[in-house]
Tab-separated table of C-alpha atoms in Angstrom:
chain	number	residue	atom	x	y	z
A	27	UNK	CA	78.287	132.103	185.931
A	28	UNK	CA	76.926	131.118	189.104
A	29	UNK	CA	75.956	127.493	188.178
A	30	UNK	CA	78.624	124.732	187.406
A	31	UNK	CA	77.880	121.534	185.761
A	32	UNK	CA	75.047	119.342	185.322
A	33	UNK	CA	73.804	116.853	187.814
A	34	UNK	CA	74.604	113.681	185.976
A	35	UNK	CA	77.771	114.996	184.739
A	36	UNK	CA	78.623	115.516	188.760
A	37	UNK	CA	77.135	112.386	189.752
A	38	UNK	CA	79.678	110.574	186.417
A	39	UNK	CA	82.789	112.779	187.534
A	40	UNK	CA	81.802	111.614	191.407
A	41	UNK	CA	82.038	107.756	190.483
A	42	UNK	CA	85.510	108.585	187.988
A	43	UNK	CA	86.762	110.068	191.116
A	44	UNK	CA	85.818	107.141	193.772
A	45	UNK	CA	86.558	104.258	191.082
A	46	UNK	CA	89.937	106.373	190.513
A	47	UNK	CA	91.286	106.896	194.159
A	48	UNK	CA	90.166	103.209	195.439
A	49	UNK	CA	90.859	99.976	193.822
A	50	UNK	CA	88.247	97.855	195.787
A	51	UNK	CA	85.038	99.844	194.367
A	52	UNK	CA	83.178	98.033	192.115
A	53	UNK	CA	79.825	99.540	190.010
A	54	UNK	CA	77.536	97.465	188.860
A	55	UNK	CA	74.140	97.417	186.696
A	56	UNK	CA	72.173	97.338	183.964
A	57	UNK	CA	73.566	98.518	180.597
A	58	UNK	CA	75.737	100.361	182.305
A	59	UNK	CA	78.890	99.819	180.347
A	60	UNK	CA	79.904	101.735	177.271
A	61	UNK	CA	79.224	103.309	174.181
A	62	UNK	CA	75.905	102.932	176.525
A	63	UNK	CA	76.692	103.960	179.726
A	64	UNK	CA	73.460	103.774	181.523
A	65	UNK	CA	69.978	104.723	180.578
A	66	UNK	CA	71.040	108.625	181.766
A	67	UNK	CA	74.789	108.450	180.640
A	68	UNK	CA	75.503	108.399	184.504
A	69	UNK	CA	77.882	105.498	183.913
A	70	UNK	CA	79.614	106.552	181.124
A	71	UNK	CA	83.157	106.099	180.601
A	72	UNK	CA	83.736	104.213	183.326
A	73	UNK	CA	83.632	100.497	182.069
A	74	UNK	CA	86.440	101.628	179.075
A	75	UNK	CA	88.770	102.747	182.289
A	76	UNK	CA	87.911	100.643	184.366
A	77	UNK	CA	87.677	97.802	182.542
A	78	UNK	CA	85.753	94.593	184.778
A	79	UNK	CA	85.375	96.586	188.108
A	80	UNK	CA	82.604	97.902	185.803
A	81	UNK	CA	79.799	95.249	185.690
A	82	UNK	CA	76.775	94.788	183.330
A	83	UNK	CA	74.454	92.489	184.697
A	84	UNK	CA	71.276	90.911	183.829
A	85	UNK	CA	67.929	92.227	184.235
A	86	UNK	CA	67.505	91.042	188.020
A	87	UNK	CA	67.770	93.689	190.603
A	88	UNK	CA	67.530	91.558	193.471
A	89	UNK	CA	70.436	89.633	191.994
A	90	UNK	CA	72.427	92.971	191.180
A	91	UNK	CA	71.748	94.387	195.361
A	92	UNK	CA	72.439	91.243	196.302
A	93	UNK	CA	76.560	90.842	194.426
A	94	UNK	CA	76.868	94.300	195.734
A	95	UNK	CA	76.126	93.716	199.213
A	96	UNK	CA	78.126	90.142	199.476
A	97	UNK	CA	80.820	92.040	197.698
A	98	UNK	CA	80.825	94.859	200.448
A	99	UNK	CA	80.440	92.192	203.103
A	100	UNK	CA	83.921	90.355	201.506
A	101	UNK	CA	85.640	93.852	201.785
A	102	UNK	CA	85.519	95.449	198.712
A	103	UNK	CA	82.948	98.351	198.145
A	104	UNK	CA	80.174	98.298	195.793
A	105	UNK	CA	78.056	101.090	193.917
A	106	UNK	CA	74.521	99.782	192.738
A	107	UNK	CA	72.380	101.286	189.605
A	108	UNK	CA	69.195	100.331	189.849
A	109	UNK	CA	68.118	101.721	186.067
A	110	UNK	CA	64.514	102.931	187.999
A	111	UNK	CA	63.946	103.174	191.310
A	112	UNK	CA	60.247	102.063	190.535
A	113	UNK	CA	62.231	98.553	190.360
A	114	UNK	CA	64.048	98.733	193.724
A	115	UNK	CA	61.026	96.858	195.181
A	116	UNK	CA	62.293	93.792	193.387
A	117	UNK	CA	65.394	93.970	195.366
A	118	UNK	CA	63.498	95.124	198.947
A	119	UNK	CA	64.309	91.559	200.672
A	120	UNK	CA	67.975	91.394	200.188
A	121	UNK	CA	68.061	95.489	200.725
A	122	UNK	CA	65.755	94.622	204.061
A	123	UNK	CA	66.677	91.088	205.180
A	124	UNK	CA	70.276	91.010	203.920
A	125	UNK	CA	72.329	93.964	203.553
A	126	UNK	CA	70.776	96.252	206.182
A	127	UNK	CA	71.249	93.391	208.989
A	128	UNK	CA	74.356	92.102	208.033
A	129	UNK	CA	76.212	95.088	210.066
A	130	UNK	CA	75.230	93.916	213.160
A	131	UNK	CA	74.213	89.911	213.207
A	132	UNK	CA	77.114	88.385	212.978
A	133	UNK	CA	78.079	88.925	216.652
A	134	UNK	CA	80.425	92.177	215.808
A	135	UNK	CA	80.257	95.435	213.716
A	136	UNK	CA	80.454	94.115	210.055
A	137	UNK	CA	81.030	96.807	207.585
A	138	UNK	CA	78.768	96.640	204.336
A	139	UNK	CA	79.785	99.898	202.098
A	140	UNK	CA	77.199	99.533	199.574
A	141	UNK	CA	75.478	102.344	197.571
A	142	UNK	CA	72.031	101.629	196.082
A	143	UNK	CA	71.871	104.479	193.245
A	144	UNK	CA	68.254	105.378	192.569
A	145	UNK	CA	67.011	107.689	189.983
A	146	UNK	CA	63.356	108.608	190.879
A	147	UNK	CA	60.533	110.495	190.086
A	148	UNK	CA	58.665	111.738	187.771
A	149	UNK	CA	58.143	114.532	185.217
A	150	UNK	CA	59.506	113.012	182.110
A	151	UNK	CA	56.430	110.934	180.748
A	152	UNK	CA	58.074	107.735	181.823
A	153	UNK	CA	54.682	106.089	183.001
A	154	UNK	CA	53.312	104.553	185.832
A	155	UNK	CA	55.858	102.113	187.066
A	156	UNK	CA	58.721	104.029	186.049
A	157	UNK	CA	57.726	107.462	187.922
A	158	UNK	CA	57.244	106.735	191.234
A	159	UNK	CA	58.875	108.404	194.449
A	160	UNK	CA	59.401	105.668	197.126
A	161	UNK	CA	61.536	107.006	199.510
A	162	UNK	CA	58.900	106.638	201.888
A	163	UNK	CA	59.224	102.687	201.531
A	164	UNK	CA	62.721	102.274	202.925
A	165	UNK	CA	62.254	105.031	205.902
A	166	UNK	CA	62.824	103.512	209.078
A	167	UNK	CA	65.187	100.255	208.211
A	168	UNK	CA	67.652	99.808	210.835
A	169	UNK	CA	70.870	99.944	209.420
A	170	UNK	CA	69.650	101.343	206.236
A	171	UNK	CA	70.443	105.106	204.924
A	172	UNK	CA	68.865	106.744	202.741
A	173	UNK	CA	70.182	109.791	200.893
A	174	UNK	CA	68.740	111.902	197.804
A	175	UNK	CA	70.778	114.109	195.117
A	176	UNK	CA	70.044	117.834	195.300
A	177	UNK	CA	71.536	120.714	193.324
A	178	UNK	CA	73.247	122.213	196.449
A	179	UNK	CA	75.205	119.253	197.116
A	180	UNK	CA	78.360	117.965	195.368
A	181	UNK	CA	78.561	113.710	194.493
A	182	UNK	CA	82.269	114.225	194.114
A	183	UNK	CA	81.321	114.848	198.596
A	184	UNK	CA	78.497	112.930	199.032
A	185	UNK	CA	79.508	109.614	197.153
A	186	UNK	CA	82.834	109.492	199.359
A	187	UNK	CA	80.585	109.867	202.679
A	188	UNK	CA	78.222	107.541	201.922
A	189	UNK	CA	81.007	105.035	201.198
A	190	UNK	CA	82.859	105.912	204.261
A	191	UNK	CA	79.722	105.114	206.458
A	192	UNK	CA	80.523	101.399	206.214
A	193	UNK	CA	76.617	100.267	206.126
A	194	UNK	CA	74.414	100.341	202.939
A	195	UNK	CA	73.343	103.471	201.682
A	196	UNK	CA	70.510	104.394	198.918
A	197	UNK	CA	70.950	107.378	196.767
A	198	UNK	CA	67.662	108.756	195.467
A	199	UNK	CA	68.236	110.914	192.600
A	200	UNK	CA	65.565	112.543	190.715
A	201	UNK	CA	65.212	112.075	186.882
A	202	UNK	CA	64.070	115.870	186.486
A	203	UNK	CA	67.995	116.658	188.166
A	204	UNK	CA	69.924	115.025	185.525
A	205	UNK	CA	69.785	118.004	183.278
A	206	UNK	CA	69.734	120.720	185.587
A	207	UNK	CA	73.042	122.393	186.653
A	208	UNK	CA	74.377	122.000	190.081
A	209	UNK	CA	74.915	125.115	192.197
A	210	UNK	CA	78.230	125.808	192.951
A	211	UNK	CA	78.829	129.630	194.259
A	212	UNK	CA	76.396	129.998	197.090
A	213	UNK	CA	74.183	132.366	194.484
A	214	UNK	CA	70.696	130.295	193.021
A	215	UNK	CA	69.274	133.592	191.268
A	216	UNK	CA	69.095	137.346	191.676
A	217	UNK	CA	66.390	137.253	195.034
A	218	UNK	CA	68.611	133.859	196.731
A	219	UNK	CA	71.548	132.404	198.108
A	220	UNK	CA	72.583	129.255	199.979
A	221	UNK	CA	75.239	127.868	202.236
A	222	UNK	CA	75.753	124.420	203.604
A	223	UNK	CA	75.341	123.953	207.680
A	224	UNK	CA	75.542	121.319	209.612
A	225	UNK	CA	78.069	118.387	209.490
A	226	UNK	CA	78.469	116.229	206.605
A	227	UNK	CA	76.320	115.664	204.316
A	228	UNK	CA	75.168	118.968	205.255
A	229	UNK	CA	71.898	121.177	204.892
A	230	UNK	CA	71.599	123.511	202.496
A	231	UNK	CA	70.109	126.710	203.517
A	232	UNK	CA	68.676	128.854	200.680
A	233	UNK	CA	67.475	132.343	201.838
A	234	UNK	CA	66.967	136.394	200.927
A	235	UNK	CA	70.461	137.622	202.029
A	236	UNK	CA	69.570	140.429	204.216
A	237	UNK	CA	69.455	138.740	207.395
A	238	UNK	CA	65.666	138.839	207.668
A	239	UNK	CA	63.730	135.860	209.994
A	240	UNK	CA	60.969	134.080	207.306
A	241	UNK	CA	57.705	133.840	207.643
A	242	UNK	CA	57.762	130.296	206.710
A	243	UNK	CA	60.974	127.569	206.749
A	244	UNK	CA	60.076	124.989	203.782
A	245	UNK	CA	61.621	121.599	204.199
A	246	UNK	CA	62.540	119.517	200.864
A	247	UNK	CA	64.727	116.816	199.558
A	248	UNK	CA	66.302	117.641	196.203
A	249	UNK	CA	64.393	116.969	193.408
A	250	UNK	CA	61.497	118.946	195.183
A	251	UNK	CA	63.806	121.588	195.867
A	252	UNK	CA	63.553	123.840	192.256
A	253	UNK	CA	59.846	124.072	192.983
A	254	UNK	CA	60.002	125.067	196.492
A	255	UNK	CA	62.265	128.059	195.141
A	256	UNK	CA	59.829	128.621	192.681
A	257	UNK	CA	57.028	128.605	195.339
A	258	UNK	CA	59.563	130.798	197.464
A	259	UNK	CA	59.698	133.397	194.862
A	260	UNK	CA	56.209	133.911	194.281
A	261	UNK	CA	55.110	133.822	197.838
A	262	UNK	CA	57.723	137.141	198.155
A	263	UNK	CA	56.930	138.881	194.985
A	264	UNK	CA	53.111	138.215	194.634
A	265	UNK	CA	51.972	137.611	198.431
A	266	UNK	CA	55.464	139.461	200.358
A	267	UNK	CA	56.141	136.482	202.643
A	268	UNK	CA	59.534	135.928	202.765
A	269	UNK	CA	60.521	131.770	203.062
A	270	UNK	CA	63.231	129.990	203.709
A	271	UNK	CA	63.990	126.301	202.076
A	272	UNK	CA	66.247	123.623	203.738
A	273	UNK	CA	67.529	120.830	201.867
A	274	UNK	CA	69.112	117.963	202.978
A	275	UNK	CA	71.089	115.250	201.848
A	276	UNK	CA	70.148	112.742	204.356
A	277	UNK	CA	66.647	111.183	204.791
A	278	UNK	CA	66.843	108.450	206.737
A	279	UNK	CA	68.416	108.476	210.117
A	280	UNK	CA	66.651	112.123	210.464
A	281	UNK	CA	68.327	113.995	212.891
A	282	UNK	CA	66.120	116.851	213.395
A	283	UNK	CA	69.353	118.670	215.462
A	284	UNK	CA	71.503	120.960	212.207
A	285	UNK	CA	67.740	122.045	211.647
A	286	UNK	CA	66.387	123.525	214.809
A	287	UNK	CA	68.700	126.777	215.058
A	288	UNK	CA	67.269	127.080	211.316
A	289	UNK	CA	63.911	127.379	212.781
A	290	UNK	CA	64.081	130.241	215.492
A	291	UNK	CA	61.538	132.960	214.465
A	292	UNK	CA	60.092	130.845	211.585
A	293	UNK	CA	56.020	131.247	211.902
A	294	UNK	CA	55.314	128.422	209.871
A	295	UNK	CA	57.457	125.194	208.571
A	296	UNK	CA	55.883	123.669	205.473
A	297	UNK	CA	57.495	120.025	204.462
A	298	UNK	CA	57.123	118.940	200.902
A	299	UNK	CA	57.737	116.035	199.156
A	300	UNK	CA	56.960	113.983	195.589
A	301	UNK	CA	55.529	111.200	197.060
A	302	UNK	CA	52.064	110.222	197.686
A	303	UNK	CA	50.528	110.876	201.617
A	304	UNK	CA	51.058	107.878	204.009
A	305	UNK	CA	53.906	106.698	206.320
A	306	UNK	CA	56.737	109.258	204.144
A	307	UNK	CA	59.844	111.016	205.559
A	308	UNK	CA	57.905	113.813	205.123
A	309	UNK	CA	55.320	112.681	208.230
A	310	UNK	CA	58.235	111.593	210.176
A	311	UNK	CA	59.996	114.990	209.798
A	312	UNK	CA	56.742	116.911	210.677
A	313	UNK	CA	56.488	114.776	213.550
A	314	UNK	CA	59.865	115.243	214.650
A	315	UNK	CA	59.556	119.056	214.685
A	316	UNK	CA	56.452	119.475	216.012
A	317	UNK	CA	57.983	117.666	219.309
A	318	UNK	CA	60.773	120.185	219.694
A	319	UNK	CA	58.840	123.183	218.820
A	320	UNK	CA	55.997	122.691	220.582
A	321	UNK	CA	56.726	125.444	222.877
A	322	UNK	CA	57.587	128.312	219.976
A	323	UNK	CA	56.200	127.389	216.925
A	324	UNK	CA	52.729	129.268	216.418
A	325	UNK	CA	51.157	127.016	213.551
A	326	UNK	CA	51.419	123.085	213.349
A	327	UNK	CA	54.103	121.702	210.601
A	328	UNK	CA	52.339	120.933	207.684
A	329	UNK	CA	53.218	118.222	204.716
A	330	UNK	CA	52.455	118.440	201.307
A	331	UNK	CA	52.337	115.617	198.748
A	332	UNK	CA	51.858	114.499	195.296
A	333	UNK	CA	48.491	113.330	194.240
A	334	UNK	CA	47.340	109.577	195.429
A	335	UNK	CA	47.127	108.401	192.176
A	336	UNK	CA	49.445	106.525	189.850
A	337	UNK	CA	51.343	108.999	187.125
A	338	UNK	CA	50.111	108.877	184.242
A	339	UNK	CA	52.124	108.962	181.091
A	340	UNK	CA	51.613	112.495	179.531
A	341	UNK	CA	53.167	115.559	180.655
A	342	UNK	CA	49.729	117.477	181.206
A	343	UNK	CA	48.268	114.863	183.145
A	344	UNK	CA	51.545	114.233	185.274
A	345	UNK	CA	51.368	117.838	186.476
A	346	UNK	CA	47.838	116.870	187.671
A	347	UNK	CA	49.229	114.498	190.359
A	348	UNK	CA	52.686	115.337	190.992
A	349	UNK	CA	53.201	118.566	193.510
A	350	UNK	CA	53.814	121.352	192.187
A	351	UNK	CA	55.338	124.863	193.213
A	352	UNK	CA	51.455	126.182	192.832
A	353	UNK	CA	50.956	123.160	195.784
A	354	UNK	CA	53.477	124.110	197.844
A	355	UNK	CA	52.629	127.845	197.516
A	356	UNK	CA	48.848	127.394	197.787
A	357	UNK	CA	49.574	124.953	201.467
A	358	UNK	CA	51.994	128.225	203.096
A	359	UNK	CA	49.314	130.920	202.056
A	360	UNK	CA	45.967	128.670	203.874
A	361	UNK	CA	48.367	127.738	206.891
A	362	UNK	CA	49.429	131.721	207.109
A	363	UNK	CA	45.765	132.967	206.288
């Protein structure tokens, strides 16, 4: 085997494990208590052991941000489910005018360790307003970090860092993850492996293992990430143009620093992302890199997007609009043409 467990059974044994070695977390959201345990079982088991540090609230996810964050600001810590990201808009002024600024207006370094969980995207016939990728929407807050799941990275890690940072943190994690198994032994299938580089949270590197420098470096957050290796594997097998695909845990501060020794001898670095064009982490990454490789990158940085268009509700027509590995392959072979 050279997959472990699935993502939301990672993401449940993360909490367990935070909940279980620190008194003063608290999780808190909708339905998320059992014989429910949250609309993807992400919560489960964790209100019968934990009894009320486990909190199911009303349907009001400014209200629910908003406990978290004054509970973080009184010194406890607090771990957020918002049931669809789609509705973390309702809670945008205390995530923007409250909890991101109370670190650093109150004369001193206040620590806030809140953790707004986020499960995004689409792919599962969900709908319009409960499909959505707005990661781009809370790039760029001061004081604000945002994070997204991948299947290189382990919660039972990630949850504890985020916590430790001492300033509120989202956590995007994409719907289509839930059921897909982590990776666990540095092997993803017979052509790839990763490793993690970098310091914490880390960037995971996934790559032919013969020491080869790619044609093309693809940049994307996690729940992009199976269909940049599926884009990967075509490009080498149908069109031999060997990639390589970085995926990191952090969004938002970008520090474009673990990535740059990634990029030496790279012709071509393709970023893609689910959502829609305009203002996204992937323009601010492309822009980013393009100012340090100016002088040795041969082809501009290119982004690729989802469609701009809301998702529809059936599967065929969601494939439509949402990129796609055929996107991502189709935007390396016209910038290599």
């Amino acid at each position: 085997m050279t997959r472990a467990e699935r993502i939301a059974d990672n993401l449940n044994q993360a909490l367990h494990q935070v909940m279980a070695d620190d008194p003063s977390v608290h999780v808190l959201g909708e339905d998320i208590v059992d014989p429910y345990g949250g609309a993807f079982k992400v919560t489960k088991g964790l209100s019968t052991r934990y009894g009320p540090r486990v909190m199911a609230t009303p349907l009001s996810e400014g209200g629910i941000v908003g406990v978290g964050a004054g509970l973080a600001l009184a010194g406890d810590k607090a771990i957020v489910e918002i049931m669809f990201a789609d509705f973390a808009g309702l809670a945008f002024d205390q995530l923007l005018n409250f909890a991101s600024k109370s670190t650093m207006m109150y004369g001193r370094r206040v620590e806030i360790p809140l953790v707004v969980r986020c499960p995004t995207g689409g792919g599962r016939g969900y709908g319009p307003t409960h499909s959505q990728s707005l990661q781009k929407h809370f790039i760029g807050i001061p004081g604000l970090s945002v994070f997204e799941m991948s299947p290189f990275h382990d919660a039972r890690e990630l949850l504890p860092h985020l916590l430790s940072l001492g300033e509120p943190c989202l956590l995007f994690e994409d719907k289509v993850l839930y059921t897909r198994r982590a990776y666990r032994r540095r092997e993803v299938d017979d052509l790839f492996t990763y490793d993690l580089v970098g310091p914490p949270p880390y960037v995971a590197r996934v790559r032919l293992d013969d020491g080869s420098e790619p044609d093309c470096t693809l940049i994307a957050p996690g729940g992009v990430a199976h269909r940049a290796l599926s884009a990967m594997r075509d490009l080498l097998l149908n069109d031999e143009i060997t990639c390589q695909l970085l995926v990191p845990a952090q969004l938002y501060p970008f520090d474009p620093g673990p990535l740059l020794p990634l990029l030496e001898g790279t012709r071509h670095v393709c970023v893609a992302e689910e959502s829609a064009a305009g203002g996204t982490w992937g323009s601010e990454v492309a822009h980013r890199l393009h100012r340090h490789l100016w002088g040795s990158l041969p082809l501009p940085v290119s982004v690729v997007h989802s469609a701009p268009d809301v998702v529809p509700t059936a599967l065929h027509l969601e494939r439509d609009v949402l990129i796609q590995d055929t996107t991502i392959r189709e935007a390396v072979l016209e910038a290599l043409a």
